[in-house]
Coordinates of C-alpha atoms in Angstrom, one line a residue:
X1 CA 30.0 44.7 -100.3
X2 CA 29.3 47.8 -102.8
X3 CA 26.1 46.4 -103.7
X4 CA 25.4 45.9 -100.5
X5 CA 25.8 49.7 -99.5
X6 CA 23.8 50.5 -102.5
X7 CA 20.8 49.0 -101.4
X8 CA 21.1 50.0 -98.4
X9 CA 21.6 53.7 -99.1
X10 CA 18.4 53.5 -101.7
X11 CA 16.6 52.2 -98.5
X12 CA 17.2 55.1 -96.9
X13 CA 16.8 57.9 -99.5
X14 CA 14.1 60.1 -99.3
X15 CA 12.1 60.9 -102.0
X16 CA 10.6 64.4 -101.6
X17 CA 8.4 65.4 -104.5
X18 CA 7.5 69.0 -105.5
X19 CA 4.7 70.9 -107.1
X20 CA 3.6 74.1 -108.4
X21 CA 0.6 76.1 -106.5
X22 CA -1.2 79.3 -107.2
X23 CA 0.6 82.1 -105.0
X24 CA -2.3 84.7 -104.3
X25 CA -4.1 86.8 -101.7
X26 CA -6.7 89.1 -101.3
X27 CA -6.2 93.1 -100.9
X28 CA -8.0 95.0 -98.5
X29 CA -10.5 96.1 -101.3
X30 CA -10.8 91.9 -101.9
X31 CA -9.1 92.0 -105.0
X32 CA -7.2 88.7 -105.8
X33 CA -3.4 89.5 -105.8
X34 CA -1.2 87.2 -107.0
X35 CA 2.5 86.2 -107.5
X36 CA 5.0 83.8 -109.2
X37 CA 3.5 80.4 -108.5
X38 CA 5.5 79.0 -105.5
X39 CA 6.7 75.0 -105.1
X40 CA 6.0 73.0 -102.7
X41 CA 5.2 69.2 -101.5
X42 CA 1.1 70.2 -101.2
X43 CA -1.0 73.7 -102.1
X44 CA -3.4 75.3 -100.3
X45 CA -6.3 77.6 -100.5
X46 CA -8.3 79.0 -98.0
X47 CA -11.2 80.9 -97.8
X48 CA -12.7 83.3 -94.7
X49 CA -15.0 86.7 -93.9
X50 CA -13.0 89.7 -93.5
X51 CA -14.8 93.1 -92.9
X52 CA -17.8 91.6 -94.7
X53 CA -15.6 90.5 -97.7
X54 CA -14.9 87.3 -98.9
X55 CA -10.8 86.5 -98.3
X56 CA -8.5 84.5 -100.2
X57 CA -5.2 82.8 -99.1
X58 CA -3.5 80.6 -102.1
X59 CA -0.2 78.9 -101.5
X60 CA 2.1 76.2 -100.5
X61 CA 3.4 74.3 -97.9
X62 CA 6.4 72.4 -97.2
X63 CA 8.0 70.2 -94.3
X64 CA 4.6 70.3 -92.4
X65 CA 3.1 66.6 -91.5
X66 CA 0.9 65.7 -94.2
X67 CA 0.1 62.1 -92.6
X68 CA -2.1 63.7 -89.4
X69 CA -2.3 66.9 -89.9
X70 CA -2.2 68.6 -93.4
X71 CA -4.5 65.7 -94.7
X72 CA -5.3 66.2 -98.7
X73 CA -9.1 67.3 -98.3
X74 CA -11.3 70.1 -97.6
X75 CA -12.5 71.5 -94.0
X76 CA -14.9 73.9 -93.2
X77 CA -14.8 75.4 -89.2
X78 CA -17.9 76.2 -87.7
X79 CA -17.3 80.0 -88.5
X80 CA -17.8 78.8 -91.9
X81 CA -14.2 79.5 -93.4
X82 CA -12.7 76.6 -95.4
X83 CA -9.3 75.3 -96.4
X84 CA -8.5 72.5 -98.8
X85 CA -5.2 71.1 -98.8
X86 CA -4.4 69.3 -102.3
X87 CA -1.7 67.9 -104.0
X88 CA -3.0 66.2 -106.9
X89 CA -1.1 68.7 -109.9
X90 CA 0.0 71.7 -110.4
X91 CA -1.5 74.3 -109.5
X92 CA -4.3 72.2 -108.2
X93 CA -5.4 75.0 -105.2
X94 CA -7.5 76.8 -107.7
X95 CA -10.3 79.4 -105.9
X96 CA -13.1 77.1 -106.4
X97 CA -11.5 73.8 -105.6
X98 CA -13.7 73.0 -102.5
X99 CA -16.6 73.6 -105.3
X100 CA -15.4 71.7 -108.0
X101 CA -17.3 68.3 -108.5
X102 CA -14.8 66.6 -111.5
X103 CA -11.6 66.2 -109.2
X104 CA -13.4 66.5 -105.7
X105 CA -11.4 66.3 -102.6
X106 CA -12.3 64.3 -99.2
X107 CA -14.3 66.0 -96.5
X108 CA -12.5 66.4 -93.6
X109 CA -15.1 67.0 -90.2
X110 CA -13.3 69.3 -87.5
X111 CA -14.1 68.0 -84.4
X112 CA -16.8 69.5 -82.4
X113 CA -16.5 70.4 -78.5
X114 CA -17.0 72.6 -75.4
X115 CA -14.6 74.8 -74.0
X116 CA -13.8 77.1 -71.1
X117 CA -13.3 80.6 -72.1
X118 CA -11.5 83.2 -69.2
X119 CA -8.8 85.2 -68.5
X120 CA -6.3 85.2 -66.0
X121 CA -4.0 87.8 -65.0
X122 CA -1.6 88.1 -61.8
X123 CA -2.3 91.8 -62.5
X124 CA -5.6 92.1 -62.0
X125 CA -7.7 92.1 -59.4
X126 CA -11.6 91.2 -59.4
X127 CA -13.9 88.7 -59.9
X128 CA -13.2 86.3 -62.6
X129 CA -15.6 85.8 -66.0
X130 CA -15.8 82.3 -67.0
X131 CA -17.8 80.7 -69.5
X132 CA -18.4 78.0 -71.6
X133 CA -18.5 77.9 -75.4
X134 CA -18.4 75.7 -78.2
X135 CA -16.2 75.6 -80.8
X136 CA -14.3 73.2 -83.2
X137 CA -10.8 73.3 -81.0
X138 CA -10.3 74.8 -77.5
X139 CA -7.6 77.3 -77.4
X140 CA -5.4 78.9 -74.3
X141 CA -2.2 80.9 -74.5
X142 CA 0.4 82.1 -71.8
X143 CA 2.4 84.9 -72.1
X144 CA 5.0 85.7 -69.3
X145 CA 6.6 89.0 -69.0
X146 CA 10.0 88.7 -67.1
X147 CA 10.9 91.8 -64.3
X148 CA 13.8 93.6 -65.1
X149 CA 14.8 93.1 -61.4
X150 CA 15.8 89.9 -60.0
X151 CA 13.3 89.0 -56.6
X152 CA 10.3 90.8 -58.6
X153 CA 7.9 89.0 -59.8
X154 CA 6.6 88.0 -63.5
X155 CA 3.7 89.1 -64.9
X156 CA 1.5 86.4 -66.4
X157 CA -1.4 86.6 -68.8
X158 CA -3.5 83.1 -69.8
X159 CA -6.2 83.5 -72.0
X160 CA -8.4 80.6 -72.4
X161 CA -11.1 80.7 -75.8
X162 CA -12.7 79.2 -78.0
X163 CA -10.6 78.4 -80.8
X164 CA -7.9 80.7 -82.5
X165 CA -8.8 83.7 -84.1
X166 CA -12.0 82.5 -86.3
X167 CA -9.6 82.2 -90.0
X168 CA -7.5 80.0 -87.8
X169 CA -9.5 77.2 -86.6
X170 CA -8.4 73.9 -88.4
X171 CA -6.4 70.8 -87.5
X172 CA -4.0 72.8 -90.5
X173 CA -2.5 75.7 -88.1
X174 CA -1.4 77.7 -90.7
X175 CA -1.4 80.8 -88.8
X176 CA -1.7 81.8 -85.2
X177 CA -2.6 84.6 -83.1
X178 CA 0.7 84.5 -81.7
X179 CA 2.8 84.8 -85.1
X180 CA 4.2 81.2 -85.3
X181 CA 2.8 78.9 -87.9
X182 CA 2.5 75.4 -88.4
X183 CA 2.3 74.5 -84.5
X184 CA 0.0 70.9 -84.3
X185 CA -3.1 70.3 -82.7
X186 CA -3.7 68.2 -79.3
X187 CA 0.4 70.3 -78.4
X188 CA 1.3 72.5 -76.5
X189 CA 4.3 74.6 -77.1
X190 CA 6.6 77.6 -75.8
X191 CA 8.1 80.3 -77.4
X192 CA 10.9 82.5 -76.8
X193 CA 12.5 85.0 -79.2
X194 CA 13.3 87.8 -76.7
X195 CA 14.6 88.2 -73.0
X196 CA 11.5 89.8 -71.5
X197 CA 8.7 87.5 -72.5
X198 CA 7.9 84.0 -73.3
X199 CA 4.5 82.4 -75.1
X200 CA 2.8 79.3 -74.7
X201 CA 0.2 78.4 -77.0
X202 CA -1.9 75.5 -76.6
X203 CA -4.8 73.8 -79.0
X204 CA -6.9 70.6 -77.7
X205 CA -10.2 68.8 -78.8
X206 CA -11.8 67.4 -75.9
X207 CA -14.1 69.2 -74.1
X208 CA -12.8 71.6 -71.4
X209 CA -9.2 70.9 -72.4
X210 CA -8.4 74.2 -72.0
X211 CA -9.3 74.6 -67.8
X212 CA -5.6 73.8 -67.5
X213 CA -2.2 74.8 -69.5
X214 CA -0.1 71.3 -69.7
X215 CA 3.0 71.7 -68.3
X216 CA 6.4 72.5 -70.6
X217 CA 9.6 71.6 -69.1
X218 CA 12.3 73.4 -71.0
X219 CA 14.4 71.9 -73.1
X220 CA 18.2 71.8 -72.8
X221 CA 19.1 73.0 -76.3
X222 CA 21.1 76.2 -76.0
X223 CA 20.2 78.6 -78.9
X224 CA 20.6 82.3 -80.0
X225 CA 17.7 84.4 -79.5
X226 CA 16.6 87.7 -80.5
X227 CA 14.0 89.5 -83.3
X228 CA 13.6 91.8 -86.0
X229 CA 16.5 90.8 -87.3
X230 CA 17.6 92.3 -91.0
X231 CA 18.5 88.6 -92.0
X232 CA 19.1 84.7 -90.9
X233 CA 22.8 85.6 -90.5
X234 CA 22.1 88.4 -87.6
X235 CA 22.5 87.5 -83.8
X236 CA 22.5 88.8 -81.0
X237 CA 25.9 87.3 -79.3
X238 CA 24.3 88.4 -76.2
X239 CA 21.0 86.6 -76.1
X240 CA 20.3 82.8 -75.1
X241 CA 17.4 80.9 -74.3
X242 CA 16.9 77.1 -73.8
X243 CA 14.5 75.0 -75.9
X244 CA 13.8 71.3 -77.1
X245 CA 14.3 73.2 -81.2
X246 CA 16.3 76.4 -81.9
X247 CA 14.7 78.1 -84.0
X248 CA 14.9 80.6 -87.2
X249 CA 11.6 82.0 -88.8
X250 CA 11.6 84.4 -91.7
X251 CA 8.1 85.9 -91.8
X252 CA 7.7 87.6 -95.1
X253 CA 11.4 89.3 -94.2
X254 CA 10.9 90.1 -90.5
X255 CA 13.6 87.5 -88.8
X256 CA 13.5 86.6 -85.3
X257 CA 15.2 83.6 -83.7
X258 CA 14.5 81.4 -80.4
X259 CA 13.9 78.8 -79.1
X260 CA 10.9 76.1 -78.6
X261 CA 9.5 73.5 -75.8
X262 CA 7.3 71.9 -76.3
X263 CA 4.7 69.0 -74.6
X264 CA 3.1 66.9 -77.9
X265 CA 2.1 63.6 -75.5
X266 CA -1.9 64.0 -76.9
X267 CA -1.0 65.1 -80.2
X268 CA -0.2 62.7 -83.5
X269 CA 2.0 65.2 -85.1
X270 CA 5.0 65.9 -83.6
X271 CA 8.0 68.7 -84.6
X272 CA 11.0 67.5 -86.4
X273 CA 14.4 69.1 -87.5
X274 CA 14.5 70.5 -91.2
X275 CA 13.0 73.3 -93.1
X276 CA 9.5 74.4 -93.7
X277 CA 7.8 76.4 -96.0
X278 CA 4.2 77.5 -94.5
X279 CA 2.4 80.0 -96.6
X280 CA 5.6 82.3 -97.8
X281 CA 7.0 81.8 -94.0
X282 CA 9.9 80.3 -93.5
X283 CA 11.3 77.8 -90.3
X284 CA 14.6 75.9 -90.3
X285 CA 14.7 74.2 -86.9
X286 CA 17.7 72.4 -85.6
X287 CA 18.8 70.5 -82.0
X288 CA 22.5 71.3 -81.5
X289 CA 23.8 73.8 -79.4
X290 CA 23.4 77.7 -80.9
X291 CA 22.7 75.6 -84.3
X292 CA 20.7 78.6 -85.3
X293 CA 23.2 80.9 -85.9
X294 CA 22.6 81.2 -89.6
X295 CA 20.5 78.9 -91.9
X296 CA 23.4 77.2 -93.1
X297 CA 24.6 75.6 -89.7
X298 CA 20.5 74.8 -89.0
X299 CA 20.6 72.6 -91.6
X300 CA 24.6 71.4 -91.7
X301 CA 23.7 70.4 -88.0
X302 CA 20.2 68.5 -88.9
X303 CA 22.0 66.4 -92.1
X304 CA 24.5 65.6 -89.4
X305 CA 21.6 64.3 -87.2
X306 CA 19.9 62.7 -89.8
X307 CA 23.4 61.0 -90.9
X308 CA 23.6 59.6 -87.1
X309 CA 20.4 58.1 -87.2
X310 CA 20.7 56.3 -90.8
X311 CA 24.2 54.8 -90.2
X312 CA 23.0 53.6 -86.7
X313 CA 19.9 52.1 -88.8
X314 CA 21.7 51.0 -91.7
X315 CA 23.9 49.1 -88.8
X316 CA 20.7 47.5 -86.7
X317 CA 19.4 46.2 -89.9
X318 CA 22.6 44.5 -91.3
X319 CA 23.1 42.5 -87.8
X320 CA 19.5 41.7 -88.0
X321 CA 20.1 40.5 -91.2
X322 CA 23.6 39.1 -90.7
X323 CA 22.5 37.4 -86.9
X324 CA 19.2 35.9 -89.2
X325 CA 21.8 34.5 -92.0
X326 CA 23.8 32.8 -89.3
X327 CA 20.8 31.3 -87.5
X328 CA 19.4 29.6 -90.6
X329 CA 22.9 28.6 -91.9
X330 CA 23.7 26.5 -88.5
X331 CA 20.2 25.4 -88.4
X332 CA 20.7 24.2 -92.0
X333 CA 23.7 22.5 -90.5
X334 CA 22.7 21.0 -87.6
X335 CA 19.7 19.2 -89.8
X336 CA 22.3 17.5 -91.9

């Protein structure tokens, strides 16, 4: 019996492996800053035209899917910035890694398509400017601004474009116009950190994906909400929202907390529990009720989750097993 939980608990262990990356960025002068390297399970570097000058973004990433998503390669967007996701030694996101023809990494192609760009408002009032452009990714966003009064109506803005702002085009969403990294592509999500507003942001690759935001139903996850918080253990006892994740996100020390919906049917990445590490910002996200009250309980409450799902699997594969024993034992018998 002990051996037998032994092998089943090394079935289930996960191995998560670490590695050191460069830690750098450019100034505003373009000068190449950098820190202590930084750990994580792949590095990055990432390359784009700011102001005329060349940009630099080294770093590391951590929790984000690596199977569909943040592939080990190197993309280039039709804006011409590049990323390359690697994680073949430390410090292996070196500037000139796309360039470098002893260790070359895979070419990724970024899908190409046509998209709808307009904008909607329930504010304004005129005709409407539509056209179409092409891009690598479609891109449309909803932000909803709550009245104060109740029987007033909301004020919604949806802005449909071509891609994200032009650094941000990749299947790799490391940043966003909207301030929340490492959302997937082919998803939509929304976002609530405070009681007057909500965001939905939405990325697609087929052409004119964008005409129409997918709906979101809204999760039933109750969790604390609130921003510009002075740490992960501040909350605002007064502020709720509902989500399918709670959420907590340090962004280079400016904490907000909320919640997230989300509607991933067309995408092959999906959200999961746990902490991530994207580019010095940090995300624990958790599905228990008010689980993000402080790190500590986002991440008590997902080892609990995590704990339900491997004893109910350790279970279904030991009747397997135990109900396949028994067949061929009274098969056995019945032979003789």
């Amino acid at each position: 019996m002990l051996f037998l939980s032994f092998i089943i608990l090394v079935s289930n262990a996960v191995i998560v492996t670490t590695i050191t990356c460069f830690n750098c960025e450019s100034d505003f002068q373009g000068a190449l800053r950098c820190q202590q390297p930084c750990e994580g399970s792949q590095c990055v570097v990432w390359k784009w035209n700011s102001r005329s000058e060349l940009a630099i973004k080294q770093g590391c990433l951590q929790g984000v899917d690596k199977q569909w998503t943040a592939k080990v390669g190197c993309r280039t967007n039709h804006l011409g910035a590049s990323l390359c996701v690697c994680d073949d030694g430390p410090l292996c996101n070196r500037v000139e890694r796309a360039e470098q023809t002893a260790r070359p990494l895979p070419q990724i192609r970024l899908p190409a398509v046509e998209c709808q760009s307009k904008v909607i408002s329930s504010g304004f009032v005129g005709p409407r400017r539509e056209k179409v452009c092409t891009s690598n990714y479609c891109h449309v966003t909803k932000t909803e601004t709550f009245a104060e009064e109740e029987g007033q109506n909301s004020d919604v803005l949806s802005v449909s474009n071509c891609g994200d702002l032009p650094e941000f085009d990749f299947d790799v969403r490391l940043k966003n116009s909207i301030g929340f990294p490492g959302l997937y592509s082919n998803g939509c999500y929304r976002i609530q950190v405070e009681k007057r507003s909500a965001m939905v942001d939405c990325v697609c690759s087929k052409n004119k994906c964008n005409e129409v935001i997918p709906e979101i139903e809204t999760g039933h996850v109750r969790c604390y909400m609130g921003k510009d918080f002075r740490n992960t253990s501040q909350v605002d006892s007064h502020e709720f929202c509902d989500g399918d994740f709670c959420l907590i996100q340090d962004a280079h020390g400016r904490v907000s907390k909320g919640c997230i919906s989300l509607n991933e049917r067309n995408s092959w990445s999906h959200l999961k529990s746990g902490h991530r590490r994207i580019l010095g910002v940090e995300q624990w996200l958790c599905q228990a009720h008010l689980c993000n009250y402080d790190t500590e309980r986002a991440m008590k409450s997902v080892r609990s989750m995590r704990a339900g799902k491997t004893n109910s699997g350790s279970f279904f594969n030991f009747s397997v097993g135990f109900l396949t024993f028994l067949i061929v034992l009274v098969s056995r018998f019945l032979l003789i």
